[in-house]
Amino acid sequence: MSASLFLALLLFMAIPGFALGWVQSRRLRADAVAGAKKGHHSRPIYHGLYTALRTIRPGIVLFLSWVILAPWLLDTILVHAHPELLPTTDARELSLWLSRTADPGRMAASILEADPGLKAAIDHRQDYSQGLLLFLTLLALSLGLVALRRAVARIAPDFRARIHIEHSVMTFLKVSSTFSVLVTLGILFSLLWEALRFFQLVSPWEFFFGLQWSPQIALRSDQVGASGLFGSVPLFAGTFLVTGISMLVAGPIGLMSAIYLSEFATPRVRTWAKPMLEILAGIPTVVYGFFAVLVTGPFLVRFGSVVGLDVASESAMAAGLVMGIMIIPLVSSLADDVIRAVPQNLREGSLALGATQAETIVRVVLPSALPGIAGAFLLAISRAVGETMIVVMASGMAANLTANPFEATTTITVQIVSLLVGDQEFDSSKTLAAFALGLALFAVTLLLNVIALRIVRKYREAYE
Amino acid sequence: MRHTIPKIMLDRVSLPESAAVADSDAVPESETKMQAAGVRVTYGEKVALSGISMEIPARKVTALIGASGCGKSTFLRCLNRMNDIIEGCRVTGQITLDGQDVQDPDLDVAMLRSRVGMVFQKPNPFPKSIFENVAYGPRIHGLFDHKEDLERIVLTSLERAGLLNEVKDRLDEPGTSLSGGQQQRLCIARTIAVNPEVILMDEPCSALDPIATARIEDLIDELKSNYTIIIVTHSMQQAARVSQFSGFFHLGELVEFDSTEAIFTNPSDTRTKNYVTGRFG
Amino acid sequence: MSPTQTWQSRPETARRLQQRHRRNRLFRHLAATGLLLAVTALVMMLGALLTASSEAFTETRIKLTVRYDRPLVDPRGDASPESLEEGDYTAVIREAALQLFPQVASRTERRELIRLFSPGAAFRLKERLTSHPELLGNSEELWLAASADADQAFKSGLTGKEGERLTPFQTHLLLQFQERGALEQSFNTTLFTASDSREPEMAGVLGAAAGSFFTLLVTFFLCFPIGVTTAVYLEEFAQKNRWFDFVEVNINNLAAVPSIIFGLLGLAIYINLMHLPRSAPLVGGLTLALMTLPTIIITARAALLAVPPWIREAALGVGASPLQAVMHHTLPLAMPGILTGSIIGMARALGETAPLLMVGMVAFVVEIPQGFLDSATALPVQIFLWAESPERAFVAKTAAASLILLLFLIVMNALAVVLRKRFEKTW
């Protein structure tokens, strides 16, 4: 008995559910025509849908509760029914062990042979899971049948099946529209939860103000959560260094492209230049990262050796330059929108006074568009701060607290990746640190986005 | 920067040296400021104006009237080449300013526009302070050597536009904070500040209430002693009140051009007669 | 006073004007330079990828007459599949090569000879024999894949220079093969038919492409229904109250959250909480769905908004319920726009790497995944993995994989453009 079989059976039940309602309604309708009675409220198809929906409703509720509750339920049963199998009482290790019992497909047969306790636990878990599902299936079937009987009995000429259906659909729409809010809440709570656990091991003071980041090396074995140093200042510094370089590239180039496209370009130039910028925007970040490794990094190293500068092969400069290229289309398309929103009559007012086009742009158009452009820049900064792949590939891992863009630097996102990728055990302070960094990243980008979106919205309203 | 104007300066407000213009009495009645001959305008395939010829007298108010879409605004925009910035717009024929060809590719458009200023249908003050709005033209053209000169130009222009008394205490407030009528007078002051010879007005009162309209009309009357004014209007009463000459446009043609009195009392064309008597339009 | 005395006609005005026009031109050129730089960056990137990838699209092959000698390939002597499985096919290649070069005697030289061939060549022989047992004891002529080092040396012209990782003797051998017409370059089909491998010449993108396919399937089937229903609710039915504003702001902000945060969420919810298997397309797809959802909602709302209200009003006017008006008229008319937006959203999900790293889709996967629960990786992750490999031969592979990924993305975007052009209505 697997969950997918359960779901298939459930959907299969909808067929007789629909058929019964539909047939019943048509029979009543035929009677009514024969007896020349008053018309029906709903068409047979709505009656059919109504009975089908009623039939599978209990099953759907049961299925969803199963999907959500099953892992927790099975964990609990396993822990209470077979305390003798548990390898440890430590909560963290237990959680790891339980997740292994849930996913036997991934383990080599040799591991299972070496650990009979685990194997027994896996077998028990599967038994419980199967039994519970079987029970739920039977329950869903019988509840569905009862519901079907009652639904068919309700069908009558003046029964408003369509209204019922529409009500259900509306409820469904309402529920699904809350999903995006749930995602935000999910992000917030999962980050907060893991970050709080991290701050039980490492003091927030050290995390926010510590100048050294070396999560891999145990320096003092007596330290709480002694796997390293978790001072995030070098990461923030590195993030802002790379972001700064990228904005120095993307800001002027993006803004200038936008000005050219919206104020000077002929329609022909626009028709080929815009798609090219869109292609630039569509290139995956991992490809940008590879470009940084392949071209920018080696170029900078060679450039450094020519001018006598010590340039690391992985540097903030290599990552920042390429990230700048990545952000150009974002800045240019946002700024383009903003500049186009400046009313034409302001341009004409300036030109009619004898101003040149450049004077008009610099003295009238850009000052008018300034809030919108500021919003665009903030969104671009937020994008740069959260960008991952380019820095992972091009900026290095070493947490140097430096302002030299030619040294290897590391960023928040690089460290999240390096803490979580590869063989690691969950719940160590290392993995929890990734969530704390994630929380900081989320907070920073959220703040930037909220301010930027608000500015842009205000700006739009001002010219509407 | 804050512009606190010393009381003494306000009393001494006078024309800037460069803006000194001759007395209108000295000008012969027949002097022609601008001349159009066979002006034809097309937007792509569409013909907006066909063969417009007229002579615009200096230091008079000339009104262009006609139903909307008849081409009077298009003609107005030809006079300072504002049609240049509209894609696909082609102007042929000859337009002269003091005998100089306006269409000449060698002619500097910036200079032309500083001589032929324009006031638009919807007041369009820049998102700057009142002072900076008026100072904009003098700044880009470099019309002053000292800050005091600039202040004098701004104050004179505001005074001439009849706005100084209303705004002298709030020169640093944004131009957009003014009422519609004040904004339109600010735009007129902005145009005057670069000392144009001709001012084009494209339905300058259509967005204003009657009281603000009356003030602008009074202003136009005052300004005509120094400037040649061409005003596009859809209000015949306005044309009759402010103008000395009128041209009636219909479907891209200039039907009739004559003194305003003649147009309104004794039109020679039946279409003009029908329009001014309110039969259509 | 004549007009000649106004400032417009003073000589210094003309001088100043010239300067202003010069500045105007300068500004214009500056703006054009900005655009030009952006376009140059694009051209440079594509150029670099094309140049770097050129090697990856061809592979070097060496012709040998191999003999499936019974003692070598059938150690149990019963010709059973198990016995053939245990055969020493490397020895088969070595014997065949030694026949060509009887002068090779010393152990080192023999080893150098056999290292000209890819480890994949022996696999190929094994596969051939197990599927054609009648070849046992017989000979056949085959083109076998050369090793990565030999491949690179051949592509750079067998000059024996320092950059090549072949010994002088190996170079000499290759030249001998070439003289006999037993060395050629052909189109590299391995790149498109194989999965990941430690040996560059045996690595392909098919496994990663399959992983991407399953992942996107999950993403689409989660995102599309929820995205469309959310959009329909917000645009057509929801009351414009504070909750509505909150949901709207929330969606807009969610669209700008860094993708790696969604990876963290996926890790915390799907793996740590729900015990779903790591590295599986199911989890990757669910994670990318969270990220793609806001994009789909926003584009779907824009598409619904573009349908003029009079269509809805006409339907209501003939007695349709609000839901019927939306389902029968507004939604079908908005569908092309919604699909266009969804394709663009899916294209972005296809290029996304960071969230997949978080949920473990970064494993070294040799098998081509067959379903939603198999261990898998995705195309962009494959690019990341290859880019991090130290072997030089992987550089070309990485560039080639990048181009393949770009090709997929361009096809998807072109599809979106065609869809929009074809069904676009102006009301």
CSV table of C-alpha atoms in Angstrom, one decimal, chain B:
chain,number,residue,atom,x,y,z
B,1,MET,CA,20.3,77.3,-1.5
B,2,ARG,CA,17.8,79.7,-0.1
B,3,HIS,CA,16.8,82.8,-2.0
B,4,THR,CA,16.1,85.5,0.3
B,5,ILE,CA,15.6,88.6,-1.7
B,6,PRO,CA,16.5,91.9,-0.1
B,7,LYS,CA,13.7,94.2,0.0
B,8,ILE,CA,15.7,96.8,-1.8
B,9,MET,CA,16.1,94.5,-4.7
B,10,LEU,CA,12.5,93.9,-5.1
B,11,ASP,CA,12.0,97.6,-5.5
B,12,ARG,CA,14.6,97.9,-8.1
B,13,VAL,CA,13.3,95.1,-10.2
B,14,SER,CA,13.7,96.1,-13.8
B,15,LEU,CA,14.3,94.6,-17.2
B,16,PRO,CA,17.7,92.9,-17.6
B,17,GLU,CA,19.9,94.8,-19.9
B,18,SER,CA,19.8,92.2,-22.5
B,19,ALA,CA,16.0,92.0,-22.4
B,20,ALA,CA,15.6,95.6,-23.3
B,21,VAL,CA,13.2,95.8,-26.2
B,22,ALA,CA,12.2,98.7,-28.3
B,23,ASP,CA,9.1,100.6,-27.8
B,24,SER,CA,6.2,99.1,-29.6
B,25,ASP,CA,5.1,102.4,-31.0
B,26,ALA,CA,8.3,102.6,-33.1
B,27,VAL,CA,7.4,99.4,-35.0
B,28,PRO,CA,5.6,100.0,-38.3
B,29,GLU,CA,2.2,98.4,-38.4
B,30,SER,CA,3.1,96.0,-41.2
B,31,GLU,CA,6.4,94.5,-39.9
B,32,THR,CA,6.3,90.7,-40.3
B,33,LYS,CA,8.0,88.6,-37.7
B,34,MET,CA,7.5,85.1,-39.1
B,35,GLN,CA,6.4,83.9,-42.5
B,36,ALA,CA,5.2,80.5,-43.6
B,37,ALA,CA,5.0,79.6,-47.3
B,38,GLY,CA,3.5,76.3,-48.5
B,39,VAL,CA,4.1,74.4,-45.2
B,40,ARG,CA,3.2,70.8,-45.5
B,41,VAL,CA,3.5,68.3,-42.7
B,42,THR,CA,3.2,64.5,-42.9
B,43,TYR,CA,3.3,61.8,-40.2
B,44,GLY,CA,4.3,58.7,-42.1
B,45,GLU,CA,1.4,58.4,-44.6
B,46,LYS,CA,-0.9,60.8,-42.9
B,47,VAL,CA,-1.0,64.4,-44.2
B,48,ALA,CA,-1.5,66.7,-41.2
B,49,LEU,CA,-1.0,70.1,-42.9
B,50,SER,CA,-1.2,70.9,-46.6
B,51,GLY,CA,0.2,74.1,-48.0
B,52,ILE,CA,-0.1,76.6,-45.2
B,53,SER,CA,1.0,80.2,-46.0
B,54,MET,CA,0.7,83.1,-43.6
B,55,GLU,CA,2.6,86.2,-42.4
B,56,ILE,CA,2.7,86.7,-38.6
B,57,PRO,CA,3.0,90.4,-37.7
B,58,ALA,CA,5.5,91.4,-35.0
B,59,ARG,CA,4.4,92.4,-31.5
B,60,LYS,CA,0.8,91.4,-32.1
B,61,VAL,CA,-1.2,88.5,-30.9
B,62,THR,CA,-2.1,86.1,-33.6
B,63,ALA,CA,-4.7,83.4,-32.8
B,64,LEU,CA,-5.0,80.1,-34.6
B,65,ILE,CA,-8.5,78.7,-34.3
B,66,GLY,CA,-10.3,75.6,-35.6
B,67,ALA,CA,-11.8,72.3,-34.5
B,68,SER,CA,-9.5,69.9,-32.8
B,69,GLY,CA,-7.4,67.8,-35.1
B,70,CYS,CA,-7.4,70.5,-37.7
B,71,GLY,CA,-3.6,70.9,-37.6
B,72,LYS,CA,-3.3,74.2,-35.7
B,73,SER,CA,-1.0,72.8,-33.0
B,74,THR,CA,1.1,71.0,-35.6
B,75,PHE,CA,1.6,74.3,-37.4
B,76,LEU,CA,2.5,76.0,-34.1
B,77,ARG,CA,5.1,73.3,-33.4
B,78,CYS,CA,6.7,73.8,-36.8
B,79,LEU,CA,7.5,77.4,-35.9
B,80,ASN,CA,10.2,76.4,-33.4
B,81,ARG,CA,10.8,73.0,-34.8
B,82,MET,CA,9.4,71.0,-31.9
B,83,ASN,CA,8.2,68.6,-34.5
B,84,ASP,CA,11.8,67.5,-34.9
B,85,ILE,CA,11.5,65.2,-31.8
B,86,ILE,CA,8.4,63.4,-33.2
B,87,GLU,CA,9.4,60.3,-35.0
B,88,GLY,CA,8.2,60.0,-38.6
B,89,CYS,CA,7.2,63.7,-38.9
B,90,ARG,CA,8.2,65.5,-42.1
B,91,VAL,CA,8.0,69.2,-42.7
B,92,THR,CA,8.3,70.8,-46.1
B,93,GLY,CA,7.8,74.3,-47.4
B,94,GLN,CA,9.4,77.5,-46.0
B,95,ILE,CA,9.2,79.1,-42.6
B,96,THR,CA,11.2,82.2,-41.9
B,97,LEU,CA,12.0,84.2,-38.7
B,98,ASP,CA,13.1,87.7,-39.6
B,99,GLY,CA,13.7,86.5,-43.1
B,100,GLN,CA,15.9,83.6,-41.9
B,101,ASP,CA,15.0,80.1,-42.9
B,102,VAL,CA,13.9,78.2,-39.8
B,103,GLN,CA,14.1,74.8,-41.6
B,104,ASP,CA,17.7,75.3,-42.6
B,105,PRO,CA,19.7,72.3,-41.4
B,106,ASP,CA,22.6,74.5,-40.5
B,107,LEU,CA,20.4,76.6,-38.2
B,108,ASP,CA,21.0,75.9,-34.5
B,109,VAL,CA,17.7,74.6,-33.1
B,110,ALA,CA,18.7,75.5,-29.6
B,111,MET,CA,19.2,79.1,-30.6
B,112,LEU,CA,15.9,79.1,-32.6
B,113,ARG,CA,14.0,77.8,-29.6
B,114,SER,CA,15.5,80.4,-27.4
B,115,ARG,CA,14.2,83.0,-29.8
B,116,VAL,CA,10.8,81.3,-30.3
B,117,GLY,CA,9.7,80.1,-26.9
B,118,MET,CA,6.7,77.9,-26.2
B,119,VAL,CA,4.0,77.5,-23.5
B,120,PHE,CA,2.2,74.2,-23.5
B,121,GLN,CA,-1.4,73.1,-23.0
B,122,LYS,CA,-0.8,71.5,-19.7
B,123,PRO,CA,1.4,73.5,-17.3
B,124,ASN,CA,4.7,71.6,-17.1
B,125,PRO,CA,6.9,73.1,-14.4
B,126,PHE,CA,10.1,71.1,-13.8
B,127,PRO,CA,10.3,69.2,-10.5
B,128,LYS,CA,12.5,72.0,-9.1
B,129,SER,CA,12.0,75.1,-7.0
B,130,ILE,CA,10.1,78.1,-8.4
B,131,PHE,CA,13.4,80.0,-8.6
B,132,GLU,CA,15.2,77.2,-10.4
B,133,ASN,CA,12.3,76.7,-12.8
B,134,VAL,CA,12.8,80.3,-14.0
B,135,ALA,CA,16.6,80.2,-13.7
B,136,TYR,CA,16.7,77.0,-15.9
B,137,GLY,CA,16.9,78.8,-19.2
B,138,PRO,CA,19.4,81.5,-18.1
B,139,ARG,CA,21.6,78.7,-16.6
B,140,ILE,CA,21.8,76.6,-19.7
B,141,HIS,CA,22.4,79.5,-21.9
B,142,GLY,CA,24.8,81.1,-19.6
B,143,LEU,CA,23.1,84.5,-19.4
B,144,PHE,CA,24.7,85.8,-16.3
B,145,ASP,CA,28.1,86.3,-14.8
B,146,HIS,CA,27.1,86.9,-11.2
B,147,LYS,CA,24.5,85.4,-9.0
B,148,GLU,CA,22.9,88.8,-8.6
B,149,ASP,CA,22.4,89.0,-12.4
B,150,LEU,CA,20.6,85.7,-12.3
B,151,GLU,CA,18.4,86.8,-9.4
B,152,ARG,CA,17.5,89.9,-11.3
B,153,ILE,CA,16.6,88.0,-14.4
B,154,VAL,CA,14.4,85.6,-12.4
B,155,LEU,CA,12.7,88.3,-10.5
B,156,THR,CA,12.1,90.4,-13.6
B,157,SER,CA,10.7,87.4,-15.4
B,158,LEU,CA,8.4,86.5,-12.6
B,159,GLU,CA,7.2,90.1,-12.4
B,160,ARG,CA,6.5,90.3,-16.1
B,161,ALA,CA,4.5,87.1,-15.8
B,162,GLY,CA,2.5,88.7,-13.0
B,163,LEU,CA,3.6,86.1,-10.5
B,164,LEU,CA,6.2,87.8,-8.4
B,165,ASN,CA,3.9,89.1,-5.7
B,166,GLU,CA,2.3,85.7,-5.2
B,167,VAL,CA,5.6,83.8,-4.9
B,168,LYS,CA,8.2,86.2,-3.7
B,169,ASP,CA,8.2,84.6,-0.2
B,170,ARG,CA,8.3,81.0,-1.4
B,171,LEU,CA,10.8,81.0,-4.2
B,172,ASP,CA,12.4,77.8,-2.8
B,173,GLU,CA,9.2,75.8,-2.8
B,174,PRO,CA,8.7,73.3,-5.7
B,175,GLY,CA,7.1,74.7,-8.8
B,176,THR,CA,4.5,71.9,-8.7
B,177,SER,CA,3.2,73.2,-5.4
B,178,LEU,CA,1.5,76.2,-7.2
B,179,SER,CA,-2.0,76.2,-8.4
B,180,GLY,CA,-2.7,75.4,-12.1
B,181,GLY,CA,-3.0,79.0,-13.2
B,182,GLN,CA,0.1,80.0,-11.2
B,183,GLN,CA,2.0,77.0,-12.8
B,184,GLN,CA,1.1,78.2,-16.2
B,185,ARG,CA,2.3,81.7,-15.4
B,186,LEU,CA,5.5,80.2,-14.0
B,187,CYS,CA,5.9,78.5,-17.4
B,188,ILE,CA,5.4,81.8,-19.1
B,189,ALA,CA,8.0,83.4,-16.7
B,190,ARG,CA,10.4,80.5,-17.5
B,191,THR,CA,10.0,81.3,-21.2
B,192,ILE,CA,10.4,85.0,-20.8
B,193,ALA,CA,13.6,84.5,-18.8
B,194,VAL,CA,15.6,83.6,-22.0
B,195,ASN,CA,14.3,86.7,-23.7
B,196,PRO,CA,12.5,85.3,-26.7
B,197,GLU,CA,11.2,87.3,-29.6
B,198,VAL,CA,8.2,85.1,-30.3
B,199,ILE,CA,6.1,83.2,-27.7
B,200,LEU,CA,4.1,80.2,-29.0
B,201,MET,CA,1.1,79.3,-26.8
B,202,ASP,CA,-0.6,75.9,-27.4
B,203,GLU,CA,-4.0,76.2,-25.8
B,204,PRO,CA,-2.5,77.7,-22.6
B,205,CYS,CA,-5.8,78.0,-20.8
B,206,SER,CA,-7.5,74.7,-21.6
B,207,ALA,CA,-6.6,73.2,-18.3
B,208,LEU,CA,-7.4,76.2,-16.2
B,209,ASP,CA,-10.5,77.6,-14.5
B,210,PRO,CA,-12.2,80.9,-15.8
B,211,ILE,CA,-10.5,83.1,-13.2
B,212,ALA,CA,-7.0,81.8,-14.0
B,213,THR,CA,-7.8,82.0,-17.7
B,214,ALA,CA,-8.7,85.7,-17.3
B,215,ARG,CA,-5.4,86.4,-15.6
B,216,ILE,CA,-3.5,84.7,-18.4
B,217,GLU,CA,-5.4,86.6,-21.0
B,218,ASP,CA,-4.6,89.9,-19.3
B,219,LEU,CA,-1.0,88.8,-19.2
B,220,ILE,CA,-1.0,88.0,-22.9
B,221,ASP,CA,-2.3,91.5,-23.5
B,222,GLU,CA,0.5,93.0,-21.5
B,223,LEU,CA,3.2,90.9,-23.1
B,224,LYS,CA,2.3,91.8,-26.7
B,225,SER,CA,4.0,95.1,-26.4
B,226,ASN,CA,7.3,93.3,-26.2
B,227,TYR,CA,6.8,89.9,-27.8
B,228,THR,CA,5.2,88.5,-30.9
B,229,ILE,CA,2.6,86.0,-29.6
B,230,ILE,CA,1.0,83.2,-31.5
B,231,ILE,CA,-1.8,81.4,-29.5
B,232,VAL,CA,-3.7,78.3,-30.5
B,233,THR,CA,-7.1,78.2,-28.9
B,234,HIS,CA,-10.3,76.3,-29.3
B,235,SER,CA,-12.2,79.1,-27.7
B,236,MET,CA,-13.4,81.7,-30.2
B,237,GLN,CA,-14.2,84.1,-27.4
B,238,GLN,CA,-10.6,83.9,-26.2
B,239,ALA,CA,-9.4,84.5,-29.8
B,240,ALA,CA,-11.7,87.5,-30.1
B,241,ARG,CA,-10.6,88.9,-26.7
B,242,VAL,CA,-6.8,88.6,-27.0
B,243,SER,CA,-5.8,88.6,-30.6
B,244,GLN,CA,-5.4,91.2,-33.3
B,245,PHE,CA,-5.1,88.6,-36.1
B,246,SER,CA,-6.7,85.2,-36.6
B,247,GLY,CA,-6.2,82.3,-38.8
B,248,PHE,CA,-8.9,79.6,-39.2
B,249,PHE,CA,-7.7,76.1,-39.8
B,250,HIS,CA,-9.9,73.3,-41.2
B,251,LEU,CA,-8.8,69.8,-42.0
B,252,GLY,CA,-5.2,70.6,-42.4
B,253,GLU,CA,-5.7,73.8,-44.4
B,254,LEU,CA,-5.6,77.4,-43.6
B,255,VAL,CA,-9.0,78.6,-44.7
B,256,GLU,CA,-8.7,82.2,-43.9
B,257,PHE,CA,-6.2,84.6,-42.3
B,258,ASP,CA,-7.2,88.2,-41.5
B,259,SER,CA,-7.5,90.7,-38.7
B,260,THR,CA,-9.5,89.2,-35.9
B,261,GLU,CA,-12.2,91.8,-36.4
B,262,ALA,CA,-12.6,90.8,-40.0
B,263,ILE,CA,-12.7,87.1,-39.2
B,264,PHE,CA,-15.4,87.4,-36.6
B,265,THR,CA,-17.6,90.1,-38.2
B,266,ASN,CA,-17.1,89.6,-41.9
B,267,PRO,CA,-15.5,86.3,-42.8
B,268,SER,CA,-15.0,85.8,-46.5
B,269,ASP,CA,-15.3,82.0,-46.4
B,270,THR,CA,-18.5,80.2,-45.5
B,271,ARG,CA,-16.6,77.6,-43.6
B,272,THR,CA,-15.1,80.3,-41.4
B,273,LYS,CA,-18.5,81.9,-41.0
B,274,ASN,CA,-20.1,78.6,-40.0
B,275,TYR,CA,-17.4,78.0,-37.5
B,276,VAL,CA,-17.4,81.4,-35.8
B,277,THR,CA,-21.2,81.4,-35.7
B,278,GLY,CA,-21.1,78.0,-34.0
B,279,ARG,CA,-22.6,75.9,-36.8
B,280,PHE,CA,-19.9,73.2,-36.4
B,281,GLY,CA,-16.7,72.5,-34.7
